[in-house]
Short mmCIF file of C-alpha atoms in Angstrom, two decimals:
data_model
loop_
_atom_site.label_atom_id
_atom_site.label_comp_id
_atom_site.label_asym_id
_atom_site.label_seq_id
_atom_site.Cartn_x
_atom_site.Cartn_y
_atom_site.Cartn_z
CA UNK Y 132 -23.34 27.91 47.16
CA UNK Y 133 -26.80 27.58 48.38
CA UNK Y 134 -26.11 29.44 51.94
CA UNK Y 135 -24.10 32.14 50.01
CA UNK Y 136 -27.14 32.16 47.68
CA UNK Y 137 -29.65 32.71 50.99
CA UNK Y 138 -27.66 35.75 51.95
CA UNK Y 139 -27.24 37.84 48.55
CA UNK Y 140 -31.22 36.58 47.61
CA UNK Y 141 -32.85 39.71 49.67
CA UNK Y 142 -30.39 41.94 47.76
CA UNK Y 143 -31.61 41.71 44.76
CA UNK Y 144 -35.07 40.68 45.69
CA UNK Y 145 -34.97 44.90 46.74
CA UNK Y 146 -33.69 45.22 43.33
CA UNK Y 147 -35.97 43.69 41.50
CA UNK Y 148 -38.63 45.56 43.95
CA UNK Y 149 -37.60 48.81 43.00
CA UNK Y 150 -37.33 48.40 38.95
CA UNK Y 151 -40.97 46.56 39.27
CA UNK Y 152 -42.04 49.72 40.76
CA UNK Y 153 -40.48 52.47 38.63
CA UNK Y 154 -41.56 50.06 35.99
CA UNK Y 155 -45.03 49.67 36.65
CA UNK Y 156 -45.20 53.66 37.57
CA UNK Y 157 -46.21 52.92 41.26
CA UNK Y 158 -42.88 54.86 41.99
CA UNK Y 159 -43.55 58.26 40.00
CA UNK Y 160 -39.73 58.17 37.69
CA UNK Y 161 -39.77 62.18 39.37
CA UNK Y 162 -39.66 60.51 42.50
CA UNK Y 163 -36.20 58.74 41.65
CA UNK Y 164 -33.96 61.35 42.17
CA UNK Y 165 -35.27 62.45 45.88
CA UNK Y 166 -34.39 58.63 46.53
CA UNK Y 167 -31.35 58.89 45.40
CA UNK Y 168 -30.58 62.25 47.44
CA UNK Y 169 -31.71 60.78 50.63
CA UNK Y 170 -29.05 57.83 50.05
CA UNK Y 171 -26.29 59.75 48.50
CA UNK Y 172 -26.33 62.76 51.06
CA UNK Y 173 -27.97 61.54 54.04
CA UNK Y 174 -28.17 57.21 54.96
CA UNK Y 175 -24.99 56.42 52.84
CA UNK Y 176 -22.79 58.75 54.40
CA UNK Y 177 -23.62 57.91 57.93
CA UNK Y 178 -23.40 53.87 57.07
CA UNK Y 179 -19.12 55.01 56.05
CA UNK Y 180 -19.28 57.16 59.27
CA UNK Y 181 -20.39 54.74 61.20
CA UNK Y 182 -18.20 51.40 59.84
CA UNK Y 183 -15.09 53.97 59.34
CA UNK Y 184 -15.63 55.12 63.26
CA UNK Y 185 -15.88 51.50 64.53
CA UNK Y 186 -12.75 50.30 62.17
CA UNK Y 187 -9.21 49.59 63.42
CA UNK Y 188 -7.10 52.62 61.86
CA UNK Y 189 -4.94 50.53 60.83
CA UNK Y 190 -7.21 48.56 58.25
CA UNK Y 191 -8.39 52.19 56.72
CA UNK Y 192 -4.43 52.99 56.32
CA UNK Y 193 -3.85 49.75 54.59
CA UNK Y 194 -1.45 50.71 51.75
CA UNK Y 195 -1.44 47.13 50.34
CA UNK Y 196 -5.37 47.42 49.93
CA UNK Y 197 -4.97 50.95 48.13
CA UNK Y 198 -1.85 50.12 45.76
CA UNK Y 199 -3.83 46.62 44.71
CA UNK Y 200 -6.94 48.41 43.93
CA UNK Y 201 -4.92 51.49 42.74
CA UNK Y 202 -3.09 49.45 40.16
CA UNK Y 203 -5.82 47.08 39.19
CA UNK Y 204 -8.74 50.03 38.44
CA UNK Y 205 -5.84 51.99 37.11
CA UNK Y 206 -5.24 48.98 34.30
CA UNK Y 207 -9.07 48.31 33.68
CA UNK Y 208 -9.51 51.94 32.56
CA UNK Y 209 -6.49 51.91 30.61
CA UNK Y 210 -7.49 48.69 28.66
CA UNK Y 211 -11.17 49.50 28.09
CA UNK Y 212 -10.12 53.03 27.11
CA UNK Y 213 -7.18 50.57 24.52
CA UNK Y 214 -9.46 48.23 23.29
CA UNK Y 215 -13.30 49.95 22.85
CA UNK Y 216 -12.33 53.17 20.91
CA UNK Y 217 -13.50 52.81 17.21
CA UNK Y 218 -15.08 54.79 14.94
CA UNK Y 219 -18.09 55.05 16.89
CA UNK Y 220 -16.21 54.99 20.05
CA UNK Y 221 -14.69 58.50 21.10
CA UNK Y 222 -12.75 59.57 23.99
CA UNK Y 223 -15.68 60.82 25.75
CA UNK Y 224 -17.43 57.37 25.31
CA UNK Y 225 -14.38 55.34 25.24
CA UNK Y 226 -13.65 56.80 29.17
CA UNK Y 227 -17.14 56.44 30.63
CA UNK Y 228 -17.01 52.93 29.41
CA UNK Y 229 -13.86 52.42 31.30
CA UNK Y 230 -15.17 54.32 34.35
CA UNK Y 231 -18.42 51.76 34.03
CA UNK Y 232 -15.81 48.68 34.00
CA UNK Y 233 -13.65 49.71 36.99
CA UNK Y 234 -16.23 51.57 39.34
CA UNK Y 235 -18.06 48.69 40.98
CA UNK Y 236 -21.31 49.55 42.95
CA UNK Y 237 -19.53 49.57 46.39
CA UNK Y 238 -21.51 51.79 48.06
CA UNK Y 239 -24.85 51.26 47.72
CA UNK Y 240 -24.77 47.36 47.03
CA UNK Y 241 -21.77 46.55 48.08
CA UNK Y 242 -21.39 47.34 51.35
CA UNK Y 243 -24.12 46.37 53.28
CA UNK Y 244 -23.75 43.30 51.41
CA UNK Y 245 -20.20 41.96 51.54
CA UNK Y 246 -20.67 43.18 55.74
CA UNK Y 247 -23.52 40.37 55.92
CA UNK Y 248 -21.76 37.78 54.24
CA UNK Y 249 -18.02 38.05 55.80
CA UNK Y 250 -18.99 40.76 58.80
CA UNK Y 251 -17.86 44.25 60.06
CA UNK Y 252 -14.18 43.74 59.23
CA UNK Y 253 -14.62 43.84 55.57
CA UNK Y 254 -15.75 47.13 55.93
CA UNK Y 255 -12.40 48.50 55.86
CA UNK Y 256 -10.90 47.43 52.64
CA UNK Y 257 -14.31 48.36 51.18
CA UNK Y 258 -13.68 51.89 52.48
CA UNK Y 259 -10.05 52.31 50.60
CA UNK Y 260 -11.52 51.33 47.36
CA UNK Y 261 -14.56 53.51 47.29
CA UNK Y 262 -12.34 56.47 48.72
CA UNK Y 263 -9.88 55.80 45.36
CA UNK Y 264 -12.63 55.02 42.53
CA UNK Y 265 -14.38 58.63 44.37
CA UNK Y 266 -10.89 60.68 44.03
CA UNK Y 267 -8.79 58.99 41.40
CA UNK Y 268 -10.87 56.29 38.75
CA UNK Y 269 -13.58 58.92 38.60
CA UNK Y 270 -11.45 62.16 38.21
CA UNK Y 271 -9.01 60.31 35.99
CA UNK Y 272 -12.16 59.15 33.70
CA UNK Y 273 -13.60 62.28 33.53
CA UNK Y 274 -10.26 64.57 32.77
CA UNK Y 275 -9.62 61.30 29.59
CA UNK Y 276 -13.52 61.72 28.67
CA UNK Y 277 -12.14 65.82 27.49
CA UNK Y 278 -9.47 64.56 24.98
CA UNK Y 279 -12.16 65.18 21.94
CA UNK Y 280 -12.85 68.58 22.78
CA UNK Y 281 -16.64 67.14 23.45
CA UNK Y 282 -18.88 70.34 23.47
CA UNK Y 283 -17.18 72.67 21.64
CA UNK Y 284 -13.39 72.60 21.71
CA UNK Y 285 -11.37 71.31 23.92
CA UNK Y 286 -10.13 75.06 24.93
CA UNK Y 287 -12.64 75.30 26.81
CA UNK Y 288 -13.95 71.70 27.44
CA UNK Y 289 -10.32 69.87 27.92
CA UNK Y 290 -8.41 68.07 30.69
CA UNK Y 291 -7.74 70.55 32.94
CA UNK Y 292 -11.26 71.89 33.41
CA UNK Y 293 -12.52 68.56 33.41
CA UNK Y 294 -10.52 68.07 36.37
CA UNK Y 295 -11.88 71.30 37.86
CA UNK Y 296 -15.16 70.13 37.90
CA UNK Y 297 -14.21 66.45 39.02
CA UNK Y 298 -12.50 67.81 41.99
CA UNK Y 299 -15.91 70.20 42.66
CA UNK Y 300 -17.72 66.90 42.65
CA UNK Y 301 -15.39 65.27 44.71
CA UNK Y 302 -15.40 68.44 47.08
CA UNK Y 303 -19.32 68.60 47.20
CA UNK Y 304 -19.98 64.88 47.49
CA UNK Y 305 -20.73 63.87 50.96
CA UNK Y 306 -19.04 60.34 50.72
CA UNK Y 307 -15.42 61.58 50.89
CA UNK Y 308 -15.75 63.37 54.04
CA UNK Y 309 -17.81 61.12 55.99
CA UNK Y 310 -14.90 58.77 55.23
CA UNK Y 311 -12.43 61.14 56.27
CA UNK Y 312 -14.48 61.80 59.21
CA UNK Y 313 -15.03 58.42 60.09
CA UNK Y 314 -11.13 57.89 60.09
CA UNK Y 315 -10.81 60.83 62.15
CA UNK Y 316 -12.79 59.00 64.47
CA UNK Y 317 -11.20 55.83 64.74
CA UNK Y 318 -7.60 57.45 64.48
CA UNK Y 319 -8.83 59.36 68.05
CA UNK Y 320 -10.62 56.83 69.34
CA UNK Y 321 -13.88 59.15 69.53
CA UNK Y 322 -17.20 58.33 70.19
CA UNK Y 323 -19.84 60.52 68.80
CA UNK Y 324 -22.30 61.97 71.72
CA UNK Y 325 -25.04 59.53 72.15
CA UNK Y 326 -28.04 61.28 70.41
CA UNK Y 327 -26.11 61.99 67.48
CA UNK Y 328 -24.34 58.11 67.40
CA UNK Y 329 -28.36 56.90 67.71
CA UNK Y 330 -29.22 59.52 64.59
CA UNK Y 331 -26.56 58.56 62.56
CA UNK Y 332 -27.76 54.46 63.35
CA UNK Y 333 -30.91 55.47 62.26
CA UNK Y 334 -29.97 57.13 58.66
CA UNK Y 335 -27.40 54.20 58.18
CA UNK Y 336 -29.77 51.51 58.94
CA UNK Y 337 -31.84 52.85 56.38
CA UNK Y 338 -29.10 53.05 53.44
CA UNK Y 339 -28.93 49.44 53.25
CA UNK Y 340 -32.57 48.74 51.42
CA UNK Y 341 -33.28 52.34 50.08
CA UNK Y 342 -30.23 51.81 48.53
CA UNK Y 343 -30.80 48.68 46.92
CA UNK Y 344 -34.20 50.03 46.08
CA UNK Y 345 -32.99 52.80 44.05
CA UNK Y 346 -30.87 50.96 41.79
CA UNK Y 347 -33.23 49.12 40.78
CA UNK Y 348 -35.50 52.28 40.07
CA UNK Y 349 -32.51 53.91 38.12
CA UNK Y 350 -32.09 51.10 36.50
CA UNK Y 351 -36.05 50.54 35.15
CA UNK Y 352 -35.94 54.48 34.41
CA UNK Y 353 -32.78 54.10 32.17
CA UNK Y 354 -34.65 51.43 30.63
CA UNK Y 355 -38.17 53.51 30.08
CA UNK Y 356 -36.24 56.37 28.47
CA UNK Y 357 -34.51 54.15 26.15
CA UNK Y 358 -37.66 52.90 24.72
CA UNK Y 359 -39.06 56.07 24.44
CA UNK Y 360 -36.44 57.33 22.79
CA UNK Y 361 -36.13 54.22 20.64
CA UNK Y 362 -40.28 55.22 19.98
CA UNK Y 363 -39.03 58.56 18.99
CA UNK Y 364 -36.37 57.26 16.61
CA UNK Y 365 -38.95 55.23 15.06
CA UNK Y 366 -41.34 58.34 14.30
CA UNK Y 367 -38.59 60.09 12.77
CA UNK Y 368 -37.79 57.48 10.53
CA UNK Y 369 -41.26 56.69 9.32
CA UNK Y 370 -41.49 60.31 8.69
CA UNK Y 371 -38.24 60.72 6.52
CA UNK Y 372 -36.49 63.07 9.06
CA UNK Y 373 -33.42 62.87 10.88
CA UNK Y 374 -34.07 61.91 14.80
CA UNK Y 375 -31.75 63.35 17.34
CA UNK Y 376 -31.59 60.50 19.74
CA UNK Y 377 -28.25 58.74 18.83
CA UNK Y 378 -28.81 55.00 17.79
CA UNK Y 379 -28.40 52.12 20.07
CA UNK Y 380 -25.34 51.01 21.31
CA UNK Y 381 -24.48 47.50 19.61
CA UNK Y 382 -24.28 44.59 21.61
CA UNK Y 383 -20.32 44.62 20.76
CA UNK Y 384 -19.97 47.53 22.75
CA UNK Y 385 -21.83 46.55 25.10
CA UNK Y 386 -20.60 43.05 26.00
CA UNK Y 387 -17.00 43.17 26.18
CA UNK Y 388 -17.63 46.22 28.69
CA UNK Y 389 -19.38 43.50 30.79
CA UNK Y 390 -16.66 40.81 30.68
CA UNK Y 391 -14.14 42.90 31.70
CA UNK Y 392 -16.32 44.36 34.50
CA UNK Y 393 -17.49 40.72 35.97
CA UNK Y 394 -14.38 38.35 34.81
CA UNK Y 395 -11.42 40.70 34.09
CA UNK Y 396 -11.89 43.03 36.93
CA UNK Y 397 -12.26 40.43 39.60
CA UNK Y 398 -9.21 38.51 38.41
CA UNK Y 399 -6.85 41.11 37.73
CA UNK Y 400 -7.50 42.05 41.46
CA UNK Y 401 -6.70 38.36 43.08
CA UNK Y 402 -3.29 37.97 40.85
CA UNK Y 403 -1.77 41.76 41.69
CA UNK Y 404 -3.03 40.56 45.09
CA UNK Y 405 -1.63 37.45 44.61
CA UNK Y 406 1.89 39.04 43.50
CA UNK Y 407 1.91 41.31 46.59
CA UNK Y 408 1.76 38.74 48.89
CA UNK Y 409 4.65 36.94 46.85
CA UNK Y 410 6.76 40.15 47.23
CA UNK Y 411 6.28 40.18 50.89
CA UNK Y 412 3.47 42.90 51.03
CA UNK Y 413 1.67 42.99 54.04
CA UNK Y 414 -1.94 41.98 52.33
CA UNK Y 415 -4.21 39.32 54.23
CA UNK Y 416 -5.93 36.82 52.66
CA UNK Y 417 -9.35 38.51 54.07
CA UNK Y 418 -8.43 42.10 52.76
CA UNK Y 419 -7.69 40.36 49.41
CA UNK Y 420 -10.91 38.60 49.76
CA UNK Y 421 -12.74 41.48 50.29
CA UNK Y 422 -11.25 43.47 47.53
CA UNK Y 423 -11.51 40.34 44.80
CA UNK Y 424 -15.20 40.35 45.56
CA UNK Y 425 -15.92 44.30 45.33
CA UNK Y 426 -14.27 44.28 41.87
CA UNK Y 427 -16.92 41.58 41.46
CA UNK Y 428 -20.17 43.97 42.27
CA UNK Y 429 -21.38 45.18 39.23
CA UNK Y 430 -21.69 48.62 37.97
CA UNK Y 431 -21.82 51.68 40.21
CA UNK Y 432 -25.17 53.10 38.87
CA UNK Y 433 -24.20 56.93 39.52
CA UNK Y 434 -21.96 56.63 36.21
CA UNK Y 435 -24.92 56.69 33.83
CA UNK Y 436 -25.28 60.05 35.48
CA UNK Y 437 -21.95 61.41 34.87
CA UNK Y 438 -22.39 60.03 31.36
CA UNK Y 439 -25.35 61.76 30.63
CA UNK Y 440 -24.16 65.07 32.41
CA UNK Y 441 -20.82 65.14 30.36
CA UNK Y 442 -22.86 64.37 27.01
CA UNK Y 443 -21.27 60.72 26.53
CA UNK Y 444 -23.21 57.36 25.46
CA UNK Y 445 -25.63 57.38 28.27
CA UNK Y 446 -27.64 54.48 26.45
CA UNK Y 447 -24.76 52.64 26.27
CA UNK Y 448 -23.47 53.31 29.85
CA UNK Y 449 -27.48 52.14 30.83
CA UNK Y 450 -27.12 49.06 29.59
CA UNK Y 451 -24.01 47.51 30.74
CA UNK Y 452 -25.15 48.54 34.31
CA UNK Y 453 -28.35 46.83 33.84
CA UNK Y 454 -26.25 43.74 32.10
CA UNK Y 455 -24.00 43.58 35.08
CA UNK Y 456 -26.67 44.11 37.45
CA UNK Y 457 -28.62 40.95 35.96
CA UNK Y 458 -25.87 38.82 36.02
CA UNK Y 459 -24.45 39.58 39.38
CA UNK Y 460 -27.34 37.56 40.62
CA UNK Y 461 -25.25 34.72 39.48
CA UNK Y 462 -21.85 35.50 39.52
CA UNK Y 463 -21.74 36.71 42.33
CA UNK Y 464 -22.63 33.87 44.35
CA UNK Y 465 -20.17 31.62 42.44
CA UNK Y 466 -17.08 34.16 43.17
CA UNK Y 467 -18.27 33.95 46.86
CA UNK Y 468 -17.98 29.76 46.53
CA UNK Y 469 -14.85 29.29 44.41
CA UNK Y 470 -13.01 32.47 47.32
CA UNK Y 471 -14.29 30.77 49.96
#
């Protein structure tokens, strides 16, 4: 444990960095989304350029990888989606909490960090599952977050324009092509002429700890806003009017989001993995490795985004990323020890 413990320490040592700043107000919170612009649209997508380019093909075609993931993000949402709706728990909530379970932070924690504890190869499994939560978990979430009629009816707020406008994300985001491009690549056997290959080293080098950075300041920023809008909740009541910040999310909506995301997740990977390799799939013991410990990561924080952008729980979503986040630092390690 203790030399898996030396590797992941730095990780959230950036973490912690970057909430201690947005915290403290060193890092202005206006500053937070130019941070995470320069990662999402400029270091990230070179980093999957660059591992997709220098990846066998065949481990970016792996159909075992995709149709384990598939089938084991697929049944998170469809549980959490199940077992969280109540009376306070809509569709619209109900779906971002199962995005939040089944969308691990690949991409800007998991990554650079699952490449320094098992190497380059585990890049490619990493890149099948971020390519399906991108297209499918997301999309699916999104389209199952309209069955309310959120917004005003769901004539003109239902399924099929959700999935309009998660296809114009997908279509917009940078991720999905560098990806694609990155396969291109390696399919070809191109390399990239040498002063671009040295600027796209440069941006990806960078992704790693501006990436882990920002999370952390998303994460302190979700938590500022909260207590000012807790503050503001507070006012209201002491003045006998209604407030229109929502209240907080219980802890029992909160929690079993978390279990599912650090315990469920993780497990329901290795046994469809598990039953693969019984039915003679070709899946190797590394992929499956790899894969076991991405569902493992905690929360992607771009989902408290899409929450807040599609009108859902965003306090809610806020927290179980931070919860996850926290206890990562923990978990993590001991998933690494009892795979190993």
């Amino acid at each position: 444990m203790l030399p898996v413990f030396l590797v992941t320490f730095p990780f959230f040592v950036l973490i912690a960095a970057g909430y201690g700043a947005a915290r403290a107000r060193v890092l202005p919170l206006d500053a937070i989304p130019g941070l995470n612009t320069f990662v999402l649209y400029f270091a990230l997508p070179c980093m999957l350029l660059r591992f997709g380019a220098g990846t066998p093909i065949g481990q970016l075609l792996d159909g075992s990888v995709a149709l384990v993931w598939g089938l084991s993000a697929l049944a998170v949402v469809a549980g959490v989606v199940v077992f969280t709706r109540n009376e306070r728990i809509g569709w619209n909530d109900g779906a971002f909490g199962a995005l939040v379970a089944a969308f691990p932070n690949t991409g800007f924690m998991g990554v650079p960090l699952l490449v320094a504890l098992l190497g380059a190869q585990a890049a490619g499994p990493m890149i099948i599952t971020i390519a399906f939560d991108l297209v499918v978990t997301s999309s699916l979430c999104i389209a199952l977050s309209r069955l309310d009629g959120v917004g005003g009816g769901a004539a003109h707020h239902g399924p099929r324009q959700a999935a309009r406008q998660a296809l114009r994300g997908v279509l917009v985001n940078p991720m999905p092509w560098s990806i694609l491009l990155g396969v291109l690549l390696s399919a070809a056997r191109w390399r990239l002429p040498g002063p671009v290959e040295r600027t796209i080293a440069m941006l990806a080098d960078a992704a790693s700890p501006v990436a882990l950075f920002t999370i952390g300041a998303v994460l302190a920023r979700s938590a500022l806003l909260a207590r000012e809008h807790g503050a503001s909740a507070a006012v209201a009541a002491a003045m006998g009017t209604k407030s229109a910040v929502p209240p907080k999310a219980p802890l029992a909506d909160v929690l079993p989001v978390v279990a599912v995301k650090l315990l469920v997740h993780p497990v329901l990977v290795w046994a469809l993995g598990q039953g693969a390799i019984a039915l003679g799939l070709p899946l190797s013991s590394s992929a499956l490795m790899v894969i076991v410990l991405v569902a493992a990561l905690p929360s992607a924080s771009n989902v408290s985004m899409l929450a807040e952008r599609f009108g859902a729980d965003n306090g809610r979503i806020a927290r179980i990323i931070l919860w996850t986040t926290v206890a990562t630092f923990f978990s993590f390690p001991f998933a690494v020890g009892v795979l190993r």
